Amino acid sequence: MPVESHLASFAELDVRTFHDLLRLRIDVFVVEQSCPYPELDGRDVEPGTRHLWLTRDGDVLAYLRILADPDGTARIGRVVVAPAARGAGLAGALMTEALAVVGERPCVLEAQTHLVDFYAGHGFAVSGPGYVEDGIPHTPMRREGRPAA
């Protein structure tokens, strides 16, 4: 079966889908990466947030969310690929779709430092000093807005 892409606001998500998205996020960020933190931060439900995920046969393979910061900048976060789906290029496909959604707006993210080169390949540049969050090195990155053609 082919991989299917989905995009929705919180209001458009059904309960089962939101459960499956949260389960992937918690399985990877909290359990696999051993980072006990408040996964439900309130930003999932904001009107400007868009949830983007990939499925195959109804199973969630990869996910990210796009937040709308107050200054109009898009913020990509919670980028995750299920362990069994890694190595198939899904993170790159997800980022390409996310940047199509972001469009011409500037975009920021907080990359796990070992992924800086991956995000650089999508037009992001380091925008500040690195820091450690939940025991994992992170690097702030920014992709400048693209002028309209």
GROMACS .gro file of C-alpha atoms in nm:
model
  149
    1MET     CA    1   0.000   0.000   0.000
    2PRO     CA    2   0.116   0.354  -0.068
    3VAL     CA    3   0.195   0.607   0.202
    4GLU     CA    4  -0.087   0.858   0.250
    5SER     CA    5  -0.044   1.216   0.369
    6HIS     CA    6  -0.291   1.393   0.600
    7LEU     CA    7  -0.320   1.753   0.717
    8ALA     CA    8  -0.569   1.876   0.977
    9SER     CA    9  -0.639   2.132   1.243
   10PHE     CA   10  -0.719   2.000   1.590
   11ALA     CA   11  -1.091   2.052   1.530
   12GLU     CA   12  -1.069   1.831   1.221
   13LEU     CA   13  -0.902   1.538   1.401
   14ASP     CA   14  -1.113   1.247   1.515
   15VAL     CA   15  -1.047   1.099   1.857
   16ARG     CA   16  -0.880   0.781   1.727
   17THR     CA   17  -0.641   0.974   1.502
   18PHE     CA   18  -0.540   1.211   1.782
   19HIS     CA   19  -0.482   0.910   2.007
   20ASP     CA   20  -0.259   0.746   1.745
   21LEU     CA   21  -0.059   1.067   1.687
   22LEU     CA   22  -0.005   1.116   2.061
   23ARG     CA   23   0.091   0.753   2.106
   24LEU     CA   24   0.367   0.784   1.844
   25ARG     CA   25   0.494   1.108   2.001
   26ILE     CA   26   0.494   0.960   2.352
   27ASP     CA   27   0.644   0.626   2.242
   28VAL     CA   28   0.939   0.804   2.082
   29PHE     CA   29   0.996   1.126   2.276
   30VAL     CA   30   0.901   1.013   2.627
   31VAL     CA   31   0.971   0.638   2.626
   32GLU     CA   32   1.242   0.573   2.360
   33GLN     CA   33   1.435   0.895   2.431
   34SER     CA   34   1.373   0.873   2.808
   35CYS     CA   35   1.246   1.231   2.836
   36PRO     CA   36   0.965   1.263   3.086
   37TYR     CA   37   0.813   1.598   2.997
   38PRO     CA   38   0.460   1.735   2.954
   39GLU     CA   39   0.384   1.616   2.601
   40LEU     CA   40   0.044   1.784   2.609
   41ASP     CA   41   0.157   2.147   2.609
   42GLY     CA   42  -0.168   2.307   2.493
   43ARG     CA   43  -0.037   2.401   2.149
   44ASP     CA   44  -0.202   2.109   1.966
   45VAL     CA   45  -0.543   2.272   2.007
   46GLU     CA   46  -0.453   2.625   1.895
   47PRO     CA   47  -0.653   2.738   1.591
   48GLY     CA   48  -0.336   2.803   1.385
   49THR     CA   49  -0.179   2.463   1.452
   50ARG     CA   50  -0.172   2.213   1.168
   51HIS     CA   51  -0.103   1.843   1.223
   52LEU     CA   52   0.070   1.666   0.935
   53TRP     CA   53   0.115   1.290   0.934
   54LEU     CA   54   0.183   0.995   0.707
   55THR     CA   55   0.004   0.660   0.722
   56ARG     CA   56   0.013   0.323   0.552
   57ASP     CA   57  -0.282   0.088   0.592
   58GLY     CA   58  -0.415   0.321   0.862
   59ASP     CA   59  -0.097   0.300   1.073
   60VAL     CA   60   0.072   0.630   1.163
   61LEU     CA   61   0.430   0.622   1.033
   62ALA     CA   62   0.547   0.981   1.080
   63TYR     CA   63   0.419   1.309   1.220
   64LEU     CA   64   0.495   1.675   1.279
   65ARG     CA   65   0.302   1.981   1.379
   66ILE     CA   66   0.318   2.332   1.240
   67LEU     CA   67   0.249   2.608   1.490
   68ALA     CA   68   0.168   2.972   1.418
   69ASP     CA   69   0.385   3.194   1.635
   70PRO     CA   70   0.240   3.537   1.727
   71ASP     CA   71   0.473   3.720   1.483
   72GLY     CA   72   0.354   3.513   1.187
   73THR     CA   73   0.652   3.280   1.185
   74ALA     CA   74   0.574   2.913   1.138
   75ARG     CA   75   0.724   2.677   1.394
   76ILE     CA   76   0.776   2.310   1.308
   77GLY     CA   77   0.796   2.070   1.598
   78ARG     CA   78   0.740   1.718   1.725
   79VAL     CA   79   0.897   1.572   1.409
   80VAL     CA   80   0.888   1.196   1.458
   81VAL     CA   81   0.909   0.874   1.257
   82ALA     CA   82   0.798   0.540   1.400
   83PRO     CA   83   1.096   0.311   1.470
   84ALA     CA   84   0.974   0.045   1.224
   85ALA     CA   85   0.941   0.307   0.946
   86ARG     CA   86   1.282   0.473   0.980
   87GLY     CA   87   1.526   0.476   0.691
   88ALA     CA   88   1.256   0.496   0.423
   89GLY     CA   89   1.281   0.872   0.359
   90LEU     CA   90   0.961   0.956   0.544
   91ALA     CA   91   1.110   1.239   0.748
   92GLY     CA   92   1.226   1.409   0.429
   93ALA     CA   93   0.887   1.362   0.265
   94LEU     CA   94   0.716   1.500   0.573
   95MET     CA   95   0.942   1.808   0.581
   96THR     CA   96   0.886   1.874   0.211
   97GLU     CA   97   0.510   1.867   0.265
   98ALA     CA   98   0.535   2.082   0.577
   99LEU     CA   99   0.734   2.348   0.395
  100ALA     CA  100   0.473   2.351   0.117
  101VAL     CA  101   0.212   2.422   0.388
  102VAL     CA  102   0.434   2.692   0.544
  103GLY     CA  103   0.474   2.856   0.205
  104GLU     CA  104   0.646   3.194   0.198
  105ARG     CA  105   0.649   3.251   0.574
  106PRO     CA  106   0.972   3.234   0.774
  107CYS     CA  107   0.995   2.909   0.967
  108VAL     CA  108   1.183   2.802   1.280
  109LEU     CA  109   1.247   2.477   1.461
  110GLU     CA  110   1.450   2.341   1.751
  111ALA     CA  111   1.653   2.058   1.598
  112GLN     CA  112   1.806   1.775   1.792
  113THR     CA  113   2.167   1.863   1.719
  114HIS     CA  114   2.252   1.537   1.544
  115LEU     CA  115   1.985   1.631   1.283
  116VAL     CA  116   2.119   1.978   1.193
  117ASP     CA  117   2.247   1.859   0.854
  118PHE     CA  118   1.910   1.698   0.774
  119TYR     CA  119   1.728   2.026   0.838
  120ALA     CA  120   1.997   2.226   0.656
  121GLY     CA  121   1.909   2.016   0.352
  122HIS     CA  122   1.560   2.166   0.374
  123GLY     CA  123   1.686   2.525   0.377
  124PHE     CA  124   1.728   2.581   0.751
  125ALA     CA  125   2.035   2.748   0.902
  126VAL     CA  126   2.158   2.752   1.261
  127SER     CA  127   2.013   3.065   1.424
  128GLY     CA  128   2.156   3.059   1.775
  129PRO     CA  129   2.367   2.875   2.026
  130GLY     CA  130   2.298   2.513   2.108
  131TYR     CA  131   2.142   2.410   2.438
  132VAL     CA  132   2.045   2.094   2.621
  133GLU     CA  133   1.678   2.014   2.676
  134ASP     CA  134   1.571   1.700   2.861
  135GLY     CA  135   1.928   1.572   2.834
  136ILE     CA  136   1.936   1.602   2.453
  137PRO     CA  137   2.148   1.864   2.269
  138HIS     CA  138   1.934   2.095   2.054
  139THR     CA  139   2.013   2.369   1.802
  140PRO     CA  140   1.776   2.649   1.701
  141MET     CA  141   1.734   2.678   1.324
  142ARG     CA  142   1.555   2.917   1.090
  143ARG     CA  143   1.448   2.915   0.727
  144GLU     CA  144   1.389   3.266   0.595
  145GLY     CA  145   1.068   3.340   0.415
  146ARG     CA  146   1.072   3.316   0.039
  147PRO     CA  147   0.968   3.623  -0.158
  148ALA     CA  148   0.655   3.571  -0.362
  149ALA     CA  149   0.726   3.498  -0.728
   0.00000   0.00000   0.00000
